[in-house]
Short mmCIF file of C-alpha atoms and ligand atoms in Angstrom, two decimals:
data_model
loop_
_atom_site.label_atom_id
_atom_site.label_comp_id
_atom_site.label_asym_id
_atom_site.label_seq_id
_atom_site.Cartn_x
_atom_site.Cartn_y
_atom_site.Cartn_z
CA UNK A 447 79.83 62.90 58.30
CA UNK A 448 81.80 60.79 56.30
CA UNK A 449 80.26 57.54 55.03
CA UNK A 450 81.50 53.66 54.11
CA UNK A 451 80.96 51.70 50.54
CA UNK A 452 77.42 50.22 52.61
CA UNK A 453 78.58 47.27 50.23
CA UNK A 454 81.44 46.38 52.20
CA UNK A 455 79.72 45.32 55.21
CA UNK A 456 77.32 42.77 53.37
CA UNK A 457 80.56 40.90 52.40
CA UNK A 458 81.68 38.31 54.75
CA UNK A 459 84.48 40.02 56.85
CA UNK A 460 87.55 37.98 55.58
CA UNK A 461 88.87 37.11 52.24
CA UNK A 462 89.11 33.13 51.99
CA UNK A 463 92.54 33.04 52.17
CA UNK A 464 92.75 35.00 55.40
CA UNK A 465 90.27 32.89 57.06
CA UNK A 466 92.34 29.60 56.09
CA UNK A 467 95.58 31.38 57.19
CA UNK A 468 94.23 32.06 60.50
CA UNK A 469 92.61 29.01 61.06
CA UNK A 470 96.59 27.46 60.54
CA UNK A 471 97.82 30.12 62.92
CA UNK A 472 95.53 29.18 65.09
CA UNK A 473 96.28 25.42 64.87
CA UNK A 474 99.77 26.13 64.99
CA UNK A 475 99.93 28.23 68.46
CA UNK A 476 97.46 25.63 69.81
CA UNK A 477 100.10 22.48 68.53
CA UNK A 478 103.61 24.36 68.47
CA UNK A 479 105.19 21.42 66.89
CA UNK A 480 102.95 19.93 64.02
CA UNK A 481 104.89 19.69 61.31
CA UNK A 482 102.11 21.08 58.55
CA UNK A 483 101.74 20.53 54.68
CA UNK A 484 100.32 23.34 53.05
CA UNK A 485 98.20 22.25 49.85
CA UNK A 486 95.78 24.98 50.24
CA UNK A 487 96.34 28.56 48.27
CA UNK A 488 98.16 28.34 45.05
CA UNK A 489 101.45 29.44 46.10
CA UNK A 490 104.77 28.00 44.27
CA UNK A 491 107.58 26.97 45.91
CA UNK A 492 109.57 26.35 43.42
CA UNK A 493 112.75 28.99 42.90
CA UNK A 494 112.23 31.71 39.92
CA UNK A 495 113.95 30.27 36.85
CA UNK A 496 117.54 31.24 36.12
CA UNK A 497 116.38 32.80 33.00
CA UNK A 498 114.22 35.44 35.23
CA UNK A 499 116.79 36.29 37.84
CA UNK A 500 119.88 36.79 35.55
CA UNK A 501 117.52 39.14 33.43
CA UNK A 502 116.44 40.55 36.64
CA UNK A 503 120.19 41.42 37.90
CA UNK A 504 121.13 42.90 34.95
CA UNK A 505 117.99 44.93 34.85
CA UNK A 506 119.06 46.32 38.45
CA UNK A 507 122.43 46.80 37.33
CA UNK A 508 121.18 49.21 34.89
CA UNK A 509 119.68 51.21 37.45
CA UNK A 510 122.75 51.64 38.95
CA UNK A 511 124.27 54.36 36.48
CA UNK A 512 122.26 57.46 34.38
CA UNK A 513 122.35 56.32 31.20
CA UNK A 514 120.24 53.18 31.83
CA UNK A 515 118.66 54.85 34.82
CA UNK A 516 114.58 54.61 34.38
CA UNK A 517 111.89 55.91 36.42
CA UNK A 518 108.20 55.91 35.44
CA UNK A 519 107.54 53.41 33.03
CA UNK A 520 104.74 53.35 30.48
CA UNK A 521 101.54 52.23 32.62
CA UNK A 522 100.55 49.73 30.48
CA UNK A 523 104.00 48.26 30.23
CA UNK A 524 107.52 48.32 28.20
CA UNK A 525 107.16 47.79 24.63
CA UNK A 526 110.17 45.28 25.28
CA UNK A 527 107.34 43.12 26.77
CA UNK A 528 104.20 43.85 25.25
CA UNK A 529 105.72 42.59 21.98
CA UNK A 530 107.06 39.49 23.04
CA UNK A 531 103.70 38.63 24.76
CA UNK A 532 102.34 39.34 21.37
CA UNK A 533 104.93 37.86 19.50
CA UNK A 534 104.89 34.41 21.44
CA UNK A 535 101.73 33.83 23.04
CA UNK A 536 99.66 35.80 20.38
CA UNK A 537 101.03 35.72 17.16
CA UNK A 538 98.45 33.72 15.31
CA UNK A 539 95.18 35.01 16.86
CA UNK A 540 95.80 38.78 15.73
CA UNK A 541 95.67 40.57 19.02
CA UNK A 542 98.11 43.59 18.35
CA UNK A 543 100.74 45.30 21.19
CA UNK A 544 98.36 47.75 22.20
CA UNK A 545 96.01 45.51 23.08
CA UNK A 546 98.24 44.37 25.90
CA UNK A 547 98.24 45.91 29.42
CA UNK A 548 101.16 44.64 32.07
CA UNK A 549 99.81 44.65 35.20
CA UNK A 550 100.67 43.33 38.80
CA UNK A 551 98.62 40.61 38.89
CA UNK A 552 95.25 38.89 37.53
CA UNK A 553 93.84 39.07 40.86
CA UNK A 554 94.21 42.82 40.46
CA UNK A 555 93.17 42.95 36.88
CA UNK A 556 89.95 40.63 37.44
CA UNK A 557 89.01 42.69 40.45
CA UNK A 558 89.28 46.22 38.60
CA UNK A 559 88.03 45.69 35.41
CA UNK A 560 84.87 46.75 37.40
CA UNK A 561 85.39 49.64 37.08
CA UNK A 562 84.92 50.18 33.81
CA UNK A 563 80.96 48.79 33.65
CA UNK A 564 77.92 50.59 34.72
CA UNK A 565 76.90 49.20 38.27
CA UNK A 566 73.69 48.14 36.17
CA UNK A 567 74.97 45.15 34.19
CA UNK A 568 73.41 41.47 35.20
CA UNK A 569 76.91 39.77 35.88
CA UNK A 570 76.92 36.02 35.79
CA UNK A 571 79.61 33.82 37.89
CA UNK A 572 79.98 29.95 37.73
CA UNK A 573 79.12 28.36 41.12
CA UNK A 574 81.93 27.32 42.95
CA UNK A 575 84.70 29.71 41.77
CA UNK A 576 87.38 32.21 42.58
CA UNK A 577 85.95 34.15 45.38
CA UNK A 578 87.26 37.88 43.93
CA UNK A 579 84.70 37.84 41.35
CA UNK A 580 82.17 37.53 43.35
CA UNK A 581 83.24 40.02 45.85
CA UNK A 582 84.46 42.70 43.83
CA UNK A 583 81.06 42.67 42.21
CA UNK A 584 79.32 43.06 45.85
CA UNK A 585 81.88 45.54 46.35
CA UNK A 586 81.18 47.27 42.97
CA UNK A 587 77.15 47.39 43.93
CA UNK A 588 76.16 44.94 41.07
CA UNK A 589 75.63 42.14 43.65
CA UNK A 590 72.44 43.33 45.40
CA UNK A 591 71.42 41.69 49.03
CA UNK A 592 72.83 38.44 50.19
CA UNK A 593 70.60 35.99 50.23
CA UNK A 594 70.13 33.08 52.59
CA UNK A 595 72.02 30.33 50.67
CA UNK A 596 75.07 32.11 50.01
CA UNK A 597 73.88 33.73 46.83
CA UNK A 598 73.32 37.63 45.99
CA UNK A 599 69.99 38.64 44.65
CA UNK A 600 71.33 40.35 41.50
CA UNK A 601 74.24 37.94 40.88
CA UNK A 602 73.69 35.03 38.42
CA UNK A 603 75.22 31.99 39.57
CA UNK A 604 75.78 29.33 37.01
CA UNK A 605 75.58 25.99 38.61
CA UNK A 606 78.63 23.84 38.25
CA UNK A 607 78.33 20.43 39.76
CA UNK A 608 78.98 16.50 39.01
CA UNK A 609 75.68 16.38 37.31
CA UNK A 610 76.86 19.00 34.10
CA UNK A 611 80.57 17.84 34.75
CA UNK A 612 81.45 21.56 36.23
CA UNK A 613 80.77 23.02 33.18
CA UNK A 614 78.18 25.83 33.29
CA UNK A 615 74.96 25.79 31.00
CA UNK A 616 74.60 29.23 29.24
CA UNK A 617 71.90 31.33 31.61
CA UNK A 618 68.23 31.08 31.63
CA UNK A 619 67.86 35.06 31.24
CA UNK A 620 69.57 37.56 29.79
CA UNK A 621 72.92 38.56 31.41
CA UNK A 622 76.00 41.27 30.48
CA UNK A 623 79.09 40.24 31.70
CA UNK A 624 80.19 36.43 32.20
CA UNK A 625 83.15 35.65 34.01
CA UNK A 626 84.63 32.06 32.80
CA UNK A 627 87.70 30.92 34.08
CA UNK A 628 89.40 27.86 32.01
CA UNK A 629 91.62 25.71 33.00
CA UNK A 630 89.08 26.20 36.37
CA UNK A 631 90.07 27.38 40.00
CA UNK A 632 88.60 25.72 41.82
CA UNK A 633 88.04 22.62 39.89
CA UNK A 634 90.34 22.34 37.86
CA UNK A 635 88.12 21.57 34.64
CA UNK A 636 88.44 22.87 31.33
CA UNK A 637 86.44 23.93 28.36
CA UNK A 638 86.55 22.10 24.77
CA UNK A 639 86.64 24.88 21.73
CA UNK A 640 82.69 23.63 21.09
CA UNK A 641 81.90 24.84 24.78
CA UNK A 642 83.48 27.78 24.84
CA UNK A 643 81.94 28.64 21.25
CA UNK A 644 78.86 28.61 22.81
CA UNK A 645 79.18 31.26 25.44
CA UNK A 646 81.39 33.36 22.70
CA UNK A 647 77.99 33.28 20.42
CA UNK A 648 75.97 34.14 23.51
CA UNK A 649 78.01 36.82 24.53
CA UNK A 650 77.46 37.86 20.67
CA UNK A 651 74.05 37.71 20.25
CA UNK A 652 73.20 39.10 23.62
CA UNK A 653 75.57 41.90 23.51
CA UNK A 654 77.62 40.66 26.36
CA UNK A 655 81.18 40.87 27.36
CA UNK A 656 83.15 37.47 28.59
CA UNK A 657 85.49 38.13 31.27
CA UNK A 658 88.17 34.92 30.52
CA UNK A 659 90.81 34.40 33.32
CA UNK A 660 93.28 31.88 31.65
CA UNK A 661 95.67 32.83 34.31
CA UNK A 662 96.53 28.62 34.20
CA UNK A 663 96.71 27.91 30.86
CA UNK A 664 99.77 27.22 30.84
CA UNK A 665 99.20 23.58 32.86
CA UNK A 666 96.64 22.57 30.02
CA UNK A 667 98.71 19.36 29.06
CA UNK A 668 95.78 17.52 26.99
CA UNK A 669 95.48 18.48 22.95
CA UNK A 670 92.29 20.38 21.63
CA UNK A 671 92.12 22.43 24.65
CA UNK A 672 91.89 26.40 24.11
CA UNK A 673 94.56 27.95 25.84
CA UNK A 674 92.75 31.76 24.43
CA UNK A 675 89.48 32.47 23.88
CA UNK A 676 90.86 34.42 21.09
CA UNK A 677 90.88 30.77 19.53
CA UNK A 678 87.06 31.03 19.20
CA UNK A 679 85.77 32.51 15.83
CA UNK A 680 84.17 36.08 16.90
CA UNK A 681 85.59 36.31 20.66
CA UNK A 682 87.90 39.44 19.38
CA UNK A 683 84.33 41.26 19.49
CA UNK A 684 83.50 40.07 23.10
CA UNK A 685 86.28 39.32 25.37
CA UNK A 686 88.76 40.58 27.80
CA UNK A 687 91.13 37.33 28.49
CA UNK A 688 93.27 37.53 31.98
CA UNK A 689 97.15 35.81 31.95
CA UNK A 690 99.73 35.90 34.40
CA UNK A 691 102.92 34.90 35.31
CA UNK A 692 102.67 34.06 38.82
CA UNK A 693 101.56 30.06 38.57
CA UNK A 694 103.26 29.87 35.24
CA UNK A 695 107.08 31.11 36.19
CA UNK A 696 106.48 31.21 39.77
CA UNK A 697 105.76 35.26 40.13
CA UNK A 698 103.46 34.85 42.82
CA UNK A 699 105.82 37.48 44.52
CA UNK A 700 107.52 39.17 41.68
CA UNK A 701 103.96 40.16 40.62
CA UNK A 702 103.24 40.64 36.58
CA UNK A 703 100.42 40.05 34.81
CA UNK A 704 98.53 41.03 31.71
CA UNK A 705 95.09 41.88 30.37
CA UNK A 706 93.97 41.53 26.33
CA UNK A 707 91.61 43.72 25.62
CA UNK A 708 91.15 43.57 22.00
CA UNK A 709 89.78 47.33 20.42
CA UNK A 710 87.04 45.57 19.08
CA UNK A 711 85.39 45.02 22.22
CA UNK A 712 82.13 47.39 22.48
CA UNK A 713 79.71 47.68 25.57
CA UNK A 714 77.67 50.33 25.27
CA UNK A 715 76.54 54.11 27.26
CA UNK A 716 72.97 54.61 28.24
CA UNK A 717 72.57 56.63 25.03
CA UNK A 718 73.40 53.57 22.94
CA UNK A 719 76.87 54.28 21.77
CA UNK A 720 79.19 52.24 21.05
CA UNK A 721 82.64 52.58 23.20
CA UNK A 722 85.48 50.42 22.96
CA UNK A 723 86.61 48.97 26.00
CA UNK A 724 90.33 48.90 25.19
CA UNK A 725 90.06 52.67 25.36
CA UNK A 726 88.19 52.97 29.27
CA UNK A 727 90.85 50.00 30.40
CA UNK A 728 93.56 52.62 29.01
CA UNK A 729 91.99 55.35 30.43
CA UNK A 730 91.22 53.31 33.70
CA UNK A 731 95.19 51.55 34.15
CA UNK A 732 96.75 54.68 33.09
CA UNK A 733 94.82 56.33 36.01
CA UNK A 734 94.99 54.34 38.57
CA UNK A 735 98.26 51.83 37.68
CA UNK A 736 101.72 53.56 37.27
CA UNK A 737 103.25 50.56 36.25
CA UNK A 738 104.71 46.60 37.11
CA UNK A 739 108.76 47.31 38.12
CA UNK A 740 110.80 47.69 34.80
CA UNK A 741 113.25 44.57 36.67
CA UNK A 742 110.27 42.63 36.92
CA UNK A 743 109.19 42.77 33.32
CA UNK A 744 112.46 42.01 32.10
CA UNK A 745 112.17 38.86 34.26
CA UNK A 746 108.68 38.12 32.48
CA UNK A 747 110.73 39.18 28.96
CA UNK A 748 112.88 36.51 29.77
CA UNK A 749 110.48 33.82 30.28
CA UNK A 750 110.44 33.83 26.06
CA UNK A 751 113.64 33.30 25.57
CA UNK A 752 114.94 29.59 24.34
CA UNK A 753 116.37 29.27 28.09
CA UNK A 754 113.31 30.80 29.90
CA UNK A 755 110.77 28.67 28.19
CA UNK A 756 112.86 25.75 28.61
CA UNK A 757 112.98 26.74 32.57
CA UNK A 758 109.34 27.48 32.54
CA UNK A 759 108.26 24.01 31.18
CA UNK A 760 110.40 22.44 33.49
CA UNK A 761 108.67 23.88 36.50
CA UNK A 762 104.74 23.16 35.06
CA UNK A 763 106.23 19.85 34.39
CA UNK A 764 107.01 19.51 38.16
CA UNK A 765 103.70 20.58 39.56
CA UNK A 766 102.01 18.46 37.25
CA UNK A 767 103.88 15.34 38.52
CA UNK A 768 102.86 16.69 42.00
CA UNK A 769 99.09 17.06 40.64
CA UNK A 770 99.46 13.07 39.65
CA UNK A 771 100.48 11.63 42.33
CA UNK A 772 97.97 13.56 44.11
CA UNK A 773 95.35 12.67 42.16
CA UNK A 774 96.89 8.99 42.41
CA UNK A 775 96.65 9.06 46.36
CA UNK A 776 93.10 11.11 46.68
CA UNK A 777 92.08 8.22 44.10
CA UNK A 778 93.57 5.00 46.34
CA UNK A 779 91.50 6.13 49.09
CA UNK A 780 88.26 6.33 47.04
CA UNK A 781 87.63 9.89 47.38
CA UNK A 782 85.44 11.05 44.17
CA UNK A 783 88.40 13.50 42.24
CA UNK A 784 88.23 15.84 39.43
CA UNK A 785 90.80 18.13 37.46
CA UNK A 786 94.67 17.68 37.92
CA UNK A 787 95.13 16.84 34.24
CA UNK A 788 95.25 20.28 32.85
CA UNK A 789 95.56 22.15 35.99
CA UNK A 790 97.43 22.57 39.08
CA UNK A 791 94.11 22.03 41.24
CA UNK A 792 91.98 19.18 42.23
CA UNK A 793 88.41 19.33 43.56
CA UNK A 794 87.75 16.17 45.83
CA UNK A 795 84.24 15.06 47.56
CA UNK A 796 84.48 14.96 50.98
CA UNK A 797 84.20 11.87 52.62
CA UNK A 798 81.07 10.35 55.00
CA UNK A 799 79.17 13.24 54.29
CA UNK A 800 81.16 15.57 55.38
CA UNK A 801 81.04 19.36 54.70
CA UNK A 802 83.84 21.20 53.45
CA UNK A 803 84.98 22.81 56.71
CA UNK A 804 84.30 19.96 58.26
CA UNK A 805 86.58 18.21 56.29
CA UNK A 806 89.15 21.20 55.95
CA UNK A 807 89.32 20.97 60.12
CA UNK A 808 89.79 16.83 59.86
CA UNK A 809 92.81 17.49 57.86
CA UNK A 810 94.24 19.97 59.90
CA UNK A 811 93.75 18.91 62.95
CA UNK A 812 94.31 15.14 62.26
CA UNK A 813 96.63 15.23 59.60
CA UNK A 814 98.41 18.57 59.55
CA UNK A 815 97.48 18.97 55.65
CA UNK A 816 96.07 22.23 54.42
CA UNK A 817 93.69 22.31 51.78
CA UNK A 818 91.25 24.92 50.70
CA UNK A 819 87.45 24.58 51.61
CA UNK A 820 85.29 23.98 48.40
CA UNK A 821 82.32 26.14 50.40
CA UNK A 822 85.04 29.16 50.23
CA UNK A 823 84.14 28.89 46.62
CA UNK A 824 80.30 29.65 46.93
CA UNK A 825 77.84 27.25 47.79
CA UNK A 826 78.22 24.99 44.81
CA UNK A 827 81.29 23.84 46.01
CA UNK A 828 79.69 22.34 49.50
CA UNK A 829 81.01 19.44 49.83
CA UNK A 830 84.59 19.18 48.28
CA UNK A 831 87.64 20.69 48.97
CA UNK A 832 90.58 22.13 46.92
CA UNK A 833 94.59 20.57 46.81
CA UNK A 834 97.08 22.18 44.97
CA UNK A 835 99.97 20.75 43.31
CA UNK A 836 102.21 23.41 44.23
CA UNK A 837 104.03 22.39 47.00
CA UNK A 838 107.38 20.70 46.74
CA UNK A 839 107.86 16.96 45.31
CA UNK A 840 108.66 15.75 49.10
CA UNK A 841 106.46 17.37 51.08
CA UNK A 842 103.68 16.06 48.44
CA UNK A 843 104.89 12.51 48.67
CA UNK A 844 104.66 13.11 52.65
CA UNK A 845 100.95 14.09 52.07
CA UNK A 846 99.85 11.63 50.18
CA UNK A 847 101.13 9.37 52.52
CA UNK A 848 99.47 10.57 55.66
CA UNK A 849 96.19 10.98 53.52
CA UNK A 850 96.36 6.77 52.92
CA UNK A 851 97.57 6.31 56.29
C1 MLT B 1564 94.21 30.36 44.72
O1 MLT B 1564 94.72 29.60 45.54
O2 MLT B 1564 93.04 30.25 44.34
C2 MLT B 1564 95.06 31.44 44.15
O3 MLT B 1564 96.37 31.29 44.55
C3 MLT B 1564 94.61 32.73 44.61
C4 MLT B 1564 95.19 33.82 43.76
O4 MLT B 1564 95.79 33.59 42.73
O5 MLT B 1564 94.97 34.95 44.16
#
C-alpha cells in the first residue's frame, strides 16, 4: 500500500497565497463589478526592461539556426552569467563563479536547500516571516507536531515584534540552521552590519549554518545597510545567501534566481566530518534542476549592462515612490507603519483591535484593496497586515485614496 509524506497533512491545506487568491475570487463572483486593487503578493507590474527583452529576442533568434542552436544547459547556469553575477554583484567580497548556482527562483532555492540537511538539525525561523520556510521544514520532518498557537514543537521561532523593533534576539538554546531574511518580507525591516555580525559569530561558534534570503536587496535605499552577508567578517564559513531577479527586474514570470554557496561552508555527517556544502548543493541542483532557459539568463545577463542597470534602477525607483506614498497615506490615517524605506513592503497595525483577517476582509469587502494578512506570516504577525508597493503608480494613488476616504 502506498503511503503519503504523514508531514503533509499537519500543514494547513493551502499555501497563503492561494488562500488570499481565493478569498478575491470569491469576492469577485459574489460583487462582479468591484473594481479591486491588489496590494497583496509581491507581484510587479511593471514591463521587463528593454535591456532584458532585446537580449531575450536575440537569444531566441539564435535558436532559430544550428550553429547557435543549444539544448541542455549547464545546471547550475551559463558561465556567461555566473561571471557577471560575480563580476558585478560580488567582486569585492571574494565569492568565486563556482560558487554561483542559477536557479528558477528563491522560492525554489529556499524551499530545497532542505534537502541537503539531516532531518535532525534544530532550525530557527523569525516570527512573522515568509511562510515557505516554515513549511518546507514541516514538510522536510524537522518541524515536529503543530502546536496550539500556531507554532511547531521542534521549530524555533524567534520573536519579532514592536517591542525588539522586528529584529530577532539570537536563540536561548542551541540551534543549526537560521533562516534570516534582510531587507524583511514581511516587514520590511532590515539589519545594520553590527546585527547581522552577531548571528554570523553565532552561527560560528555554534557550528551553525545561516540561511540569508536577500532576494530584496536591491530596494535597500538607506547607506550602511548590508546588501550580502558576505559583508560580515567570517560569514564565507557559514552562509548560503538567496538573490533573485524577480522583484529586482521584474522576473516574477521569467523566473531566475541564484544561490551563493561559498566552498567554505561545512556542516557536518554523524561521524563528524567535515563536508562542504557547495559540493551536496552541486550534487543536489545538478540532480534534480536541469537548468533556468538559456533566453532567460541572457535577459538576467543583461540586467549588468550600462542600459540594464540603468532600466533596473529606474523600476526600484518606481516602487519605492509607490512604497512612499503608501507609507504617507497608511501614516495620515494613524495606522502604526513600519518598513517601506528599504523595501518594497510595509507591515501596518490593524486598526480598533482588529485581527489580521479581520482586517484583510474590511479591506476587501469595504474597500476593494488587497493586502496580505500579517497572521499568514505565523502568529507573530497577529495583528498587522502586509501592502506592497508593487502595483502601478495610479492604481496606488487610487488606494491610498480610498484608504483616507
Ligand atoms: C510575497 O508576496 O511574499 C512574495 O511575492 C512571495 C514570493 O516571492 O514567492
Amino acid at each position: 500500500m502506498v503511503r503519503i509524506n504523514e508531514n503533509f497533512i499537519k500543514i494547513p491545506a493551502t499555501y497563503l497565497f492561494s488562500e488570499i487568491a481565493k478569498r478575491i475570487a470569491r469576492h469577485k463572483l459574489e460583487n462582479p463589478s468591484a473594481d479591486i486593487i491588489r496590494m497583496g503578493i509581491g507581484d510587479v507590474t511593471l514591463p521587463l526592461p528593454e535591456a532584458c527583452v532585446e537580449a531575450m529576442i536575440k537569444a531566441a533568434e539564435e535558436q532559430r539556426v544550428s550553429e547557435t542552436f543549444r539544448g541542455y544547459g549547464p545546471e547550475q547556469g551559463y558561465d556567461f552569467l555566473r561571471r557577471s553575477i560575480i563580476e558585478n554583484d560580488f567582486k569585492a567580497l571574494g565569492i568565486e563563479a563556482d560558487e554561483i548556482f542559477v536557479s528558477d527562483g528563491a522560492k525554489s532555492d529556499t524551499g530545497n536547500i532542505g534537502d541537503i540537511f539531516s532531518p535532525n538539525n534544530k532550525v530557527a525561523i523569525a516570527n512573522p516571516s515568509y511562510p515557505v520556510y516554515v513549511d518546507t521544514n514541516v514538510m522536510g520532518g524537522r518541524a515536529g507536531e503543530p502546536t496550539e498557537n500556531g507554532g511547531w514543537t521542534d521549530l524555533i521561532f524567534l520573536r519579532c515584534d514592536e517591542s525588539n523593533g522586528f529584529v530577532p534576539e539570537l536563540p536561548a538554546e542551541p540551534v543549526d540552521i537560521i533562516y534570516l531574511c534582510y531587507p524583511n518580507n514581511p516587514t520590511g525591516i532590515t539589519l545594520t552590519k553590527e546585527q547581522l555580525r552577531l548571528w554570523v559569530d553565532y552561527a560560528r561558534t555554534n557550528r551553525a549554518v545561516i540561511l540569508y534570503d536577500a532576494a530584496y536587496e536591491a530596494f535597500i535605499t538607506e547607506e550602511d545597510v548590508p546588501h550580502s552577508i558576505y559583508e560580515i567578517e567570517g560569514a564565507k564559513e557559514v552562509a548560503i545567501e538567496f538573490r533573485s531577479y524577480s522583484k529586482t527586474a521584474g522576473f516574477t514570470g521569467m523566473r531566475c534566481a541564484y544561490t551563493v554557496v561559498p566552498k567554505t561552508v561545512m556542516a557536518f555527517s554523524e561521524s563528524g566530518e567535515n563536508i562542504s556544502l557547495n559540493k551536496l548543493w552541486l550534487r543536489r541542483h545538478t540532480t534534480k534542476f536541469n537548468g533556468t532557459s538559456y533566453v532567460v539568463q541572457r535577459a538576467a545577463e543583461a540586467t549588468y549592462t550600462p542600459e540594464g542597470k540603468e532600466q533596473v534602477r529606474n523600476l526600484v525607483r518606481y516602487y519605492m515612490e509607490n512604497a512612499r506614498i503608501i507609507r504617507q497615506a497608511l501614516q495620515s490615517v494613524e495606522l502604526k507603519v513600519f518598513g517601506g524605506i528599504n523595501s518594497p513592503y510595509l507591515w501596518a497595525k490593524t486598526p480598533d483591535g482588529m485581527n489580521s483577517w479581520e482586517y484583510f476582509d474590511f479591506l476587501l469587502k469595504k474597500k476593494n484593496i488587497v493586502c496580505t494578512p500579517g497572521a499568514g506570516f505565523g502568529s507573530g504577525g497577529e495583528g498587522y497586515v502586509r501592502f506592497s508597493a508593487f502595483g502601478d503608480r495610479d492604481r496606488i494613488l487610487e488606494a491610498t485614496e480610498r484608504l483616507v476616504r
